[in-house]
Coordinates of C-alpha atoms in Angstrom, one line a residue:
Chain A
X265 CA 158.8 -53.7 85.7
X266 CA 162.5 -52.9 85.7
X267 CA 164.5 -54.4 88.5
X268 CA 166.4 -51.3 89.4
X269 CA 168.8 -51.3 92.4
X270 CA 167.5 -49.1 95.3
X271 CA 170.3 -47.9 97.5
X272 CA 171.2 -45.3 100.1
X273 CA 174.1 -43.5 98.3
X274 CA 176.2 -40.4 98.8
X275 CA 176.2 -37.7 96.2
X276 CA 179.9 -38.1 95.5
X277 CA 179.4 -41.9 95.1
X278 CA 176.6 -41.3 92.6
X279 CA 178.9 -39.0 90.6
X280 CA 181.3 -41.9 90.2
X281 CA 178.5 -44.4 89.4
X282 CA 177.2 -41.9 86.7
X283 CA 180.7 -41.4 85.3
X284 CA 181.2 -45.2 85.0
X285 CA 177.7 -45.6 83.4
X286 CA 178.7 -42.9 80.9
X287 CA 181.9 -44.8 80.0
X288 CA 184.6 -43.0 82.0
X289 CA 187.8 -45.0 81.6
X290 CA 190.3 -42.5 83.0
X291 CA 190.5 -40.4 86.2
X292 CA 193.4 -38.1 87.1
X293 CA 193.3 -35.8 90.1
X294 CA 194.5 -34.8 93.5
X295 CA 192.2 -35.5 96.4
X296 CA 190.7 -32.6 98.4
X297 CA 187.8 -32.4 100.9
X298 CA 184.8 -32.5 100.2
X299 CA 185.5 -34.2 96.9
X300 CA 187.8 -36.9 98.1
X301 CA 185.3 -39.8 97.9
X302 CA 185.2 -39.3 94.2
X303 CA 188.9 -40.0 93.8
X304 CA 188.7 -42.8 96.3
X305 CA 185.9 -44.6 94.7
X306 CA 187.4 -44.1 91.2
X307 CA 190.6 -45.7 92.4
X308 CA 188.6 -48.7 93.5
X309 CA 186.2 -49.1 90.6
X310 CA 188.1 -48.0 87.5
X311 CA 190.6 -50.9 87.5
X312 CA 187.5 -53.3 87.7
X313 CA 186.3 -52.0 84.3
X314 CA 189.7 -51.9 82.6
X315 CA 190.1 -48.2 83.3
X316 CA 193.0 -46.3 84.9
X317 CA 193.2 -44.1 88.0
X318 CA 196.2 -41.9 88.6
X319 CA 196.8 -39.6 91.6
X320 CA 199.0 -36.7 90.3
X321 CA 201.3 -34.4 92.2
X322 CA 198.8 -31.6 92.3
X323 CA 195.6 -30.3 90.7
X324 CA 197.3 -28.7 87.7
X325 CA 198.8 -32.0 86.7
X326 CA 195.5 -33.7 87.4
X327 CA 193.8 -31.5 84.9
X328 CA 196.6 -31.9 82.4
X329 CA 196.5 -35.7 82.7
X330 CA 192.7 -35.6 82.2
X331 CA 193.2 -33.8 78.9
X332 CA 195.9 -36.3 77.9
X333 CA 193.6 -39.3 78.7
X334 CA 190.9 -37.8 76.5
X335 CA 193.3 -37.1 73.6
X336 CA 194.3 -40.8 73.9
X337 CA 190.6 -41.7 73.3
X338 CA 189.4 -42.4 76.9
X339 CA 186.4 -40.6 78.5
X340 CA 188.2 -38.7 81.3
X341 CA 187.3 -37.0 84.5
X342 CA 188.9 -35.1 87.4
X343 CA 187.3 -33.8 90.6
X344 CA 188.3 -31.2 93.1
X345 CA 187.0 -28.4 95.3
X346 CA 187.6 -24.6 95.3
X347 CA 191.3 -24.4 95.8
X348 CA 192.0 -27.1 93.3
X349 CA 189.4 -25.6 90.9
X350 CA 191.5 -22.4 90.9
X351 CA 194.6 -24.3 90.0
X352 CA 192.9 -26.2 87.1
X353 CA 191.7 -23.1 85.4
X354 CA 194.6 -22.6 83.0
X355 CA 194.3 -26.1 81.7
X356 CA 190.5 -25.8 81.5
X357 CA 191.1 -23.0 79.0
X358 CA 193.5 -25.2 77.1
X359 CA 190.9 -28.0 76.9
X360 CA 188.3 -25.4 75.7
X361 CA 190.6 -24.1 72.9
X362 CA 192.0 -27.4 71.9
X363 CA 188.4 -28.9 72.0
X364 CA 189.2 -31.8 74.3
X365 CA 186.1 -33.4 75.9
X366 CA 186.5 -34.0 79.6
X367 CA 184.5 -33.6 82.8
X368 CA 185.6 -31.5 85.8
X369 CA 183.7 -31.9 89.1
X370 CA 183.9 -29.2 91.6
X371 CA 182.4 -30.1 95.0
X372 CA 182.2 -26.5 96.3
X373 CA 183.3 -25.7 99.8
X374 CA 183.4 -22.3 101.6
X375 CA 186.2 -20.1 100.3
X376 CA 188.1 -18.0 99.4
X377 CA 191.5 -19.8 99.7
X378 CA 191.3 -22.9 101.9
X379 CA 188.3 -21.3 103.7
X380 CA 186.2 -23.9 105.5
X381 CA 187.2 -27.3 104.1
X382 CA 184.1 -29.2 105.3
X383 CA 181.4 -26.5 104.8
X384 CA 179.2 -26.1 101.8
X385 CA 179.3 -23.2 99.4
X386 CA 178.2 -22.1 95.9
X387 CA 181.0 -19.6 95.6
X388 CA 182.6 -21.0 92.4
X389 CA 179.6 -20.4 90.2
X390 CA 181.1 -17.3 88.5
X391 CA 184.6 -19.0 88.5
X392 CA 183.0 -21.8 86.4
X393 CA 182.2 -19.2 83.7
X394 CA 185.1 -16.8 84.0
X395 CA 187.9 -18.7 85.8
X396 CA 190.1 -19.2 82.8
X397 CA 191.3 -16.2 80.7
X398 CA 189.9 -15.2 77.4
X399 CA 186.5 -15.8 75.9
X400 CA 185.8 -19.5 75.9
X401 CA 182.8 -21.8 75.7
X402 CA 181.4 -23.0 79.1
X403 CA 178.9 -25.7 80.0
X404 CA 178.2 -26.2 83.7
X405 CA 175.5 -28.3 85.4
X406 CA 174.5 -28.3 89.1
X407 CA 172.6 -31.2 90.7
X408 CA 170.2 -30.9 93.6
X409 CA 169.9 -34.5 94.7
X410 CA 171.9 -37.8 94.7
X411 CA 169.8 -39.1 91.8
X412 CA 170.3 -36.0 89.8
X413 CA 174.1 -36.2 90.5
X414 CA 174.1 -39.6 88.8
X415 CA 172.0 -38.3 85.8
X416 CA 173.9 -35.1 85.4
X417 CA 177.3 -36.7 85.5
X418 CA 176.2 -38.9 82.6
X419 CA 174.9 -35.7 80.9
X420 CA 178.2 -33.9 81.5
X421 CA 180.1 -36.7 79.6
X422 CA 177.5 -36.7 76.8
X423 CA 177.7 -32.9 76.3
X424 CA 181.5 -32.9 76.5
X425 CA 181.7 -35.6 73.8
X426 CA 179.0 -34.0 71.6
X427 CA 180.4 -30.5 71.7
X428 CA 184.1 -31.4 72.3
X429 CA 184.5 -29.2 75.2
X430 CA 185.3 -29.4 79.0
X431 CA 182.0 -29.7 81.0
X432 CA 181.8 -28.8 84.7
X433 CA 179.7 -30.5 87.3
X434 CA 179.1 -27.9 90.0
X435 CA 178.3 -30.0 93.1
X436 CA 178.3 -28.6 96.6
X437 CA 179.2 -30.1 99.9
X438 CA 175.4 -30.4 100.8
X439 CA 174.7 -32.7 97.8
X440 CA 178.1 -34.3 97.6
X441 CA 178.2 -35.6 101.2
X442 CA 174.5 -36.2 101.7
X443 CA 173.2 -39.8 101.6
X444 CA 169.8 -40.4 100.0
X445 CA 167.7 -43.0 98.3
X446 CA 168.5 -43.6 94.7
X447 CA 167.2 -46.0 92.1
X448 CA 170.0 -46.7 89.7
X449 CA 168.8 -47.0 86.2
X450 CA 169.7 -50.0 84.2
X451 CA 172.3 -49.7 81.4
X452 CA 169.8 -49.9 78.6
X453 CA 167.9 -46.9 80.1
X454 CA 170.9 -44.6 80.0
X455 CA 171.5 -42.6 76.9
X456 CA 175.2 -42.4 76.0
X457 CA 176.9 -40.2 73.4
X458 CA 180.4 -41.1 72.1
X459 CA 182.6 -38.6 70.2
X460 CA 182.6 -38.8 66.4
X461 CA 185.9 -40.2 65.1
X462 CA 187.3 -40.1 61.6
X463 CA 187.2 -43.4 59.6
X464 CA 190.4 -45.3 58.7
X465 CA 190.2 -44.3 55.0
X466 CA 190.6 -40.6 56.1
X467 CA 194.1 -41.3 57.6
X468 CA 195.9 -39.4 54.9
X469 CA 193.4 -36.5 54.4
X470 CA 192.5 -36.0 58.1
X471 CA 192.5 -32.4 59.4
X472 CA 192.0 -32.4 63.1
X473 CA 190.2 -29.1 63.3
X474 CA 188.1 -29.2 60.2
X475 CA 184.3 -29.4 60.7
X476 CA 182.7 -31.6 58.2
X477 CA 179.5 -30.7 56.5
X478 CA 176.5 -31.1 58.8
X479 CA 178.6 -31.6 61.9
X480 CA 178.9 -29.4 65.0
X481 CA 182.5 -30.2 65.8
X482 CA 185.5 -31.7 64.1
X483 CA 185.8 -35.5 64.1
X484 CA 188.3 -36.5 66.9
X485 CA 191.0 -39.0 66.3
X486 CA 192.6 -40.7 69.2
X487 CA 196.4 -40.4 69.6
X488 CA 198.0 -43.7 68.7
X489 CA 195.5 -44.7 66.0
X490 CA 197.6 -43.5 63.1
X491 CA 196.2 -40.1 62.6
X492 CA 198.6 -37.2 62.6
X493 CA 197.5 -34.1 64.4
X494 CA 198.9 -31.3 66.5
X495 CA 197.4 -30.0 69.7
X496 CA 198.1 -26.5 71.1
X497 CA 196.8 -23.8 73.3
X498 CA 197.8 -21.3 70.6
X499 CA 195.2 -20.2 68.0
X500 CA 195.5 -22.8 65.3
X501 CA 194.5 -23.7 61.7
X502 CA 192.6 -26.8 60.6
X503 CA 195.7 -29.0 61.0
X504 CA 196.1 -27.9 64.6
X505 CA 199.2 -25.9 63.9
X506 CA 199.8 -22.5 65.5
X507 CA 198.7 -19.5 63.6
X508 CA 199.0 -15.8 64.1
X509 CA 196.6 -15.0 61.2
X510 CA 193.8 -12.7 62.2
X511 CA 191.1 -14.4 60.2
X512 CA 192.1 -17.8 61.4
X513 CA 192.0 -16.7 65.1
X514 CA 188.7 -14.9 64.7
X515 CA 187.1 -17.8 62.9
X516 CA 188.3 -20.4 65.4
X517 CA 187.2 -18.5 68.5
X518 CA 183.8 -17.6 67.0
X519 CA 183.3 -21.3 66.0
X520 CA 184.0 -22.7 69.4
X521 CA 181.7 -20.1 71.1
X522 CA 178.9 -20.6 68.6
X523 CA 178.9 -24.4 68.9
X524 CA 177.5 -23.7 72.4
X525 CA 175.4 -20.6 71.8
X526 CA 173.7 -22.1 68.7
X527 CA 172.7 -25.2 70.7
X528 CA 171.4 -23.7 73.9
X529 CA 168.1 -25.5 73.5
X530 CA 169.9 -28.8 73.5
X531 CA 172.1 -28.0 76.4
X532 CA 170.0 -26.0 78.8
X533 CA 167.8 -27.8 81.4
X534 CA 165.5 -26.2 84.0
X535 CA 162.4 -27.1 85.9
X536 CA 159.5 -25.0 87.1
X537 CA 156.8 -25.5 89.8
X538 CA 153.9 -23.5 91.1
X539 CA 154.3 -20.9 88.4
X540 CA 150.9 -20.2 86.9
X541 CA 149.6 -17.5 89.4
X542 CA 153.0 -16.7 90.9
X543 CA 153.7 -13.1 91.8
X544 CA 157.2 -14.0 92.7
X545 CA 159.7 -16.7 91.7
X546 CA 162.5 -18.2 93.7
X547 CA 165.3 -19.1 91.3
X548 CA 167.6 -21.6 92.9
X549 CA 170.2 -24.3 92.0
X550 CA 172.3 -27.0 93.7
X551 CA 171.8 -27.8 97.4
X552 CA 170.1 -24.5 98.0
X553 CA 167.3 -25.5 95.7
X554 CA 166.1 -28.0 98.3
X555 CA 165.8 -25.2 100.9
X556 CA 164.0 -23.1 98.3
X557 CA 161.5 -25.9 97.5
X558 CA 160.7 -26.4 101.1
X559 CA 160.3 -22.6 101.6
X560 CA 158.0 -22.2 98.5
X561 CA 155.8 -25.1 99.7
X562 CA 155.5 -23.4 103.2
X563 CA 154.7 -20.1 101.5
X564 CA 152.0 -21.7 99.3
X565 CA 150.5 -23.2 102.5
X566 CA 150.3 -19.7 103.8
X567 CA 148.5 -18.5 100.6
X568 CA 151.5 -16.7 99.2
X569 CA 151.7 -16.8 95.4
X570 CA 155.3 -18.0 95.0
X571 CA 156.8 -20.0 92.1
X572 CA 160.0 -22.1 91.9
X573 CA 162.6 -22.2 89.1
X574 CA 165.3 -24.8 89.3
X575 CA 168.4 -23.9 87.2
X576 CA 169.9 -27.3 86.3
X577 CA 172.2 -26.0 83.6
X578 CA 174.0 -23.1 85.2
X579 CA 176.0 -22.1 82.1
X580 CA 174.8 -21.3 79.5
X581 CA 171.9 -19.6 81.2
X582 CA 168.3 -19.9 80.0
X583 CA 167.9 -16.3 79.1
X584 CA 164.7 -16.6 77.0
X585 CA 162.7 -18.0 79.8
X586 CA 163.9 -15.6 82.5
X587 CA 163.1 -12.7 80.2
X588 CA 159.5 -14.0 80.0
X589 CA 159.3 -14.3 83.8
X590 CA 160.5 -10.7 84.1
X591 CA 158.0 -9.5 81.5
X592 CA 155.2 -11.2 83.5
X593 CA 156.2 -8.8 86.3
X594 CA 157.1 -11.7 88.6
X595 CA 159.6 -10.6 91.2
X596 CA 162.7 -12.9 91.4
X597 CA 164.6 -14.0 94.5
X598 CA 167.9 -15.8 94.1
X599 CA 169.1 -17.5 97.3
X600 CA 172.7 -18.9 97.0
X601 CA 175.6 -19.8 99.2
X602 CA 177.7 -16.8 98.3
X603 CA 177.2 -13.1 98.6
X604 CA 175.3 -12.8 95.3
X605 CA 176.9 -14.3 92.2
X606 CA 174.3 -15.9 90.0
X607 CA 171.9 -13.1 90.9
X608 CA 174.2 -10.8 88.9
X609 CA 173.5 -12.8 85.8
X610 CA 169.8 -12.7 86.5
X611 CA 169.9 -9.0 86.9
X612 CA 171.8 -8.7 83.6
X613 CA 169.2 -10.6 81.8
X614 CA 166.2 -9.0 83.5
X615 CA 167.7 -5.6 82.7
X616 CA 165.3 -3.7 85.1
X617 CA 162.1 -5.3 83.8
X618 CA 161.3 -6.6 87.3
X619 CA 162.6 -6.6 90.8
X620 CA 165.5 -8.9 91.5
X621 CA 166.5 -9.8 95.1
X622 CA 169.5 -11.6 96.5
X623 CA 169.7 -13.8 99.6
X624 CA 173.3 -14.8 100.3
X625 CA 175.0 -16.7 103.1
X626 CA 178.7 -17.4 103.7
X627 CA 179.0 -18.7 107.3
X628 CA 179.5 -22.3 106.1
X629 CA 176.0 -23.4 106.9
X630 CA 173.2 -24.2 104.5
X631 CA 170.5 -21.6 103.9
X632 CA 167.4 -22.8 105.8
X633 CA 163.9 -22.9 104.4
X634 CA 162.8 -20.4 107.1
X635 CA 165.5 -17.9 106.0
X636 CA 164.1 -18.0 102.5
X637 CA 160.5 -17.8 103.7
X638 CA 161.3 -14.7 105.7
X639 CA 162.9 -13.1 102.6
X640 CA 159.8 -14.1 100.5
X641 CA 157.5 -12.4 103.0
X642 CA 159.7 -9.3 103.0
X643 CA 159.8 -9.1 99.2
X644 CA 156.1 -9.8 98.5
Chain B
X174 CA 149.7 -37.4 105.5
X175 CA 153.3 -36.4 105.8
X176 CA 155.0 -38.3 108.6
X177 CA 158.5 -37.0 109.0
X178 CA 160.9 -37.8 111.8
X179 CA 164.2 -35.9 112.3
X180 CA 166.8 -37.6 114.4
X181 CA 170.2 -36.3 115.5
X182 CA 172.8 -38.7 116.8
X183 CA 175.6 -37.0 118.7
X184 CA 178.7 -38.0 120.7
X185 CA 182.4 -37.9 120.1
X186 CA 184.2 -38.8 116.9
X187 CA 185.0 -42.5 116.7
X188 CA 181.8 -43.7 118.4
X189 CA 180.4 -44.9 115.1
X190 CA 177.6 -42.4 115.0
X191 CA 177.8 -41.7 111.2
X192 CA 177.7 -45.4 110.5
X193 CA 174.8 -45.6 113.0
X194 CA 173.0 -42.9 110.9
X195 CA 173.7 -44.7 107.7
X196 CA 172.3 -47.9 109.1
X197 CA 169.2 -46.2 110.4
X198 CA 168.6 -44.5 107.0
X199 CA 169.1 -47.8 105.2
X200 CA 166.6 -49.5 107.5
X201 CA 164.1 -46.8 106.7
X202 CA 164.6 -47.4 102.9
X203 CA 164.2 -51.2 103.5
X204 CA 160.8 -50.3 105.1
X205 CA 159.9 -48.5 101.8
X206 CA 160.3 -44.9 103.2
X207 CA 162.5 -42.1 102.1
X208 CA 165.6 -41.2 104.1
X209 CA 168.4 -38.8 104.1
X210 CA 171.6 -39.0 106.2
X211 CA 174.0 -36.2 106.5
X212 CA 176.7 -35.2 109.0
X213 CA 178.8 -32.3 110.0
X214 CA 182.3 -32.7 111.1
X215 CA 185.5 -30.7 111.6
X216 CA 188.8 -31.5 109.9
X217 CA 189.8 -33.8 112.7
X218 CA 188.9 -37.5 112.4
X219 CA 188.6 -38.5 116.1
X220 CA 187.5 -36.9 119.3
X221 CA 185.6 -33.6 119.3
X222 CA 181.9 -33.4 119.0
X223 CA 180.5 -35.5 116.2
X224 CA 176.9 -35.7 114.9
X225 CA 175.0 -37.6 112.3
X226 CA 171.5 -36.6 111.1
X227 CA 168.8 -38.8 109.7
X228 CA 165.5 -37.7 108.3
X229 CA 162.9 -40.4 107.6
X230 CA 159.7 -39.6 105.8
X231 CA 156.9 -41.2 103.8
X232 CA 157.1 -38.3 101.4
X233 CA 159.9 -36.7 99.4
X234 CA 162.4 -34.8 101.6
X235 CA 163.3 -31.3 100.5
X236 CA 165.6 -29.7 103.0
X237 CA 168.2 -32.4 103.9
X238 CA 169.4 -30.9 107.2
X239 CA 167.9 -31.3 110.6
X240 CA 166.9 -28.1 112.3
X241 CA 164.9 -28.9 115.4
X242 CA 165.2 -32.7 116.1
X243 CA 162.3 -34.9 117.2
X244 CA 164.9 -37.1 118.8
X245 CA 168.4 -36.4 120.1
X246 CA 170.8 -39.1 121.1
X247 CA 173.7 -37.8 123.2
X248 CA 176.4 -40.2 124.2
X249 CA 178.7 -37.6 125.8
X250 CA 178.3 -34.5 128.0
X251 CA 180.0 -32.3 125.4
X252 CA 177.5 -33.4 122.7
X253 CA 174.5 -33.1 125.1
X254 CA 175.5 -29.5 126.0
X255 CA 176.1 -28.6 122.3
X256 CA 173.0 -30.0 120.8
X257 CA 170.3 -29.9 123.5
X258 CA 169.1 -26.5 122.3
X259 CA 168.3 -28.1 118.9
X260 CA 165.8 -30.5 120.4
X261 CA 162.1 -29.8 119.8
X262 CA 160.2 -28.7 122.9
X263 CA 158.1 -31.9 122.9
X264 CA 161.0 -34.1 121.6
X265 CA 162.8 -37.0 123.1
X266 CA 166.3 -36.9 124.6
X267 CA 168.0 -40.3 124.9
X268 CA 171.2 -39.7 126.8
X269 CA 173.9 -42.0 128.2
X270 CA 173.7 -42.5 132.0
X271 CA 177.2 -41.0 132.3
X272 CA 175.9 -37.6 131.2
X273 CA 174.9 -35.1 133.8
X274 CA 171.5 -33.5 132.9
X275 CA 171.4 -29.8 133.8
X276 CA 167.8 -29.1 133.0
X277 CA 165.7 -30.1 136.0
X278 CA 162.3 -29.6 134.5
X279 CA 162.4 -30.0 130.8
X280 CA 159.5 -29.9 128.4
X281 CA 161.0 -32.7 126.4
X282 CA 161.1 -36.3 127.5
X283 CA 164.4 -37.5 129.0
X284 CA 165.5 -41.1 128.9
X285 CA 168.8 -41.8 130.7
X286 CA 170.1 -45.1 129.5
X287 CA 173.4 -46.9 130.2
X288 CA 174.3 -47.4 126.6
X289 CA 178.1 -47.1 126.9
X290 CA 178.1 -49.2 130.1
X291 CA 176.1 -51.9 128.4
X292 CA 178.5 -51.9 125.4
X293 CA 181.8 -51.7 127.3
X294 CA 181.0 -53.6 130.6
X295 CA 178.2 -56.0 129.9
X296 CA 179.2 -56.9 126.3
X297 CA 182.9 -56.1 126.6
X298 CA 182.9 -54.4 123.2
X299 CA 182.7 -50.6 123.3
X300 CA 182.5 -50.4 119.6
X301 CA 178.9 -51.8 119.5
X302 CA 177.7 -48.8 121.5
X303 CA 176.2 -47.3 118.3
X304 CA 174.3 -50.5 117.6
X305 CA 173.0 -50.6 121.2
X306 CA 171.8 -47.0 120.7
X307 CA 170.0 -47.9 117.5
X308 CA 168.2 -50.7 119.3
X309 CA 167.1 -48.2 122.0
X310 CA 166.0 -45.6 119.3
X311 CA 164.0 -48.2 117.4
X312 CA 162.2 -49.5 120.5
X313 CA 161.4 -45.9 121.7
X314 CA 160.3 -44.4 118.4
X315 CA 159.2 -47.3 116.1
X316 CA 160.7 -45.2 113.3
X317 CA 162.0 -48.3 111.6
X318 CA 160.9 -51.9 111.8
X319 CA 162.9 -54.4 113.9
X320 CA 163.2 -56.6 110.8
X321 CA 164.6 -53.9 108.6
X322 CA 167.0 -52.6 111.3
X323 CA 168.5 -56.0 111.8
X324 CA 168.9 -56.5 108.1
X325 CA 170.5 -53.0 107.7
X326 CA 172.9 -53.7 110.6
X327 CA 174.0 -57.0 109.1
X328 CA 174.5 -55.4 105.7
X329 CA 177.0 -53.0 107.2
X330 CA 179.0 -54.6 109.9
X331 CA 182.2 -56.6 109.3
X332 CA 181.9 -60.3 108.6
X333 CA 182.3 -62.4 111.8
X334 CA 180.6 -59.8 114.0
X335 CA 177.0 -60.6 113.0
X336 CA 176.1 -62.4 116.2
X337 CA 177.8 -59.7 118.4
X338 CA 175.8 -57.0 116.6
X339 CA 172.5 -58.8 116.8
X340 CA 173.1 -59.2 120.5
X341 CA 173.9 -55.5 120.7
X342 CA 170.6 -54.6 119.1
X343 CA 168.8 -57.0 121.5
X344 CA 170.5 -55.3 124.5
X345 CA 169.2 -52.0 123.1
X346 CA 165.7 -53.3 122.9
X347 CA 165.9 -54.5 126.4
X348 CA 167.3 -51.3 127.8
X349 CA 164.4 -49.3 126.3
X350 CA 161.6 -51.7 127.2
X351 CA 162.9 -52.3 130.8
X352 CA 162.2 -48.6 131.5
X353 CA 158.4 -48.7 130.9

């Protein structure tokens, strides 16, 4: 039997532990409630593993430094909440186009603007997808428990390294600040993916943005290891130099979009329960999933045929499965701590094949199981 | 059978109630149960009404917040007034003796206990009020074992204060048992 450590741990703390387990060596950010513990614990723990922590002058610079750390070869992370997430958006787009792996944590609080700093929200779900301008690849995961926060933070690093893209961990204040029992896996139980680097004999022939045969993304050299390459937020050729050429731009943007859309099966995670005979499905994510699970169990105890779908990967979305659910004529209810964001994506995919209902809440309090149960009874 | 207890610790900011909640949850985990601790607080760090919530269960805990509490601890009048409505009808109210109880004929059980007085006057250390309160709660509810609670307290308190905190727990046990 493994001798795993059992602890009471906060979600934000589990995020840092997961990042360290994944090999994070650099954190740059600007602290903001309810994400502050992440910066605080990184500042304590990174120096102990030979890593670096830097508090920048604002969130924009925090994101820029995170990109710089990754280009220098270190697995890098930043964390923030809504107001800071807004500020980071331009540089998130830069990381997407320049294909710089990094992890951005957003511990969502009630917005818009500075809103309710200490209250939970899931109001940044659409911003995770559309916050930065232009078409761009997006991967975003959202944990429902402290243990899942650990696991998904590791997964965020792995996906970012594998697909050379920024990956977002969409925490919320409920999970970020809650303390719960966690069994920390041992190092040899954790799967780690490191970016592919060019070999030293390629020093003279290296093209920073050329995808080698059989690979998903270009091999990534670290700055300072002798490889020459150029990084830009402009459309660029295989050397990384800016280009205005129509074919080059089209090819590049389609390539970075397709590296995600061609690998949805590898990226998307979801879980289902109580589905077989369900006439209705509650589709939930993040902290609200816990209320949904409690509500579905109560509904089942009352004899109501309700299923439960947990979206773990928020972006990209598991379209294939949701279309199947819709074709089975199961009604879908999406409870979320906003006025109906993710439900829009569900409606888009379902395209009228079944009823889709929304349950939104924005007063700064969690959605209760009884509120979801009441909506279930209304819909069924 | 699911055995789930929901506890709300309330008072003013700075009374150590969140630490108290963490210790209670850690004691429950040492007992082999599941536990979740959460809190709500305003932007201010001290003063104001503060609460910590703990759910202890022998099963997985889905919804992490306390709605109606099985037990409410209120160390101040402000906290008592704010949270008394969230106590279950057959719940237990443990309230500091300094608090004026308005409800003359409540359905819930009321225990008025001099927690703050014991910490400040008898022990001369107001900061152990949270630990005294944990002792009272344990003795009244049996929700955690005495062995695990002591271990959890000692894991969390600053070095050099172990004996003081052990004594605070003991005072809590005595306060609760003297009432029966």
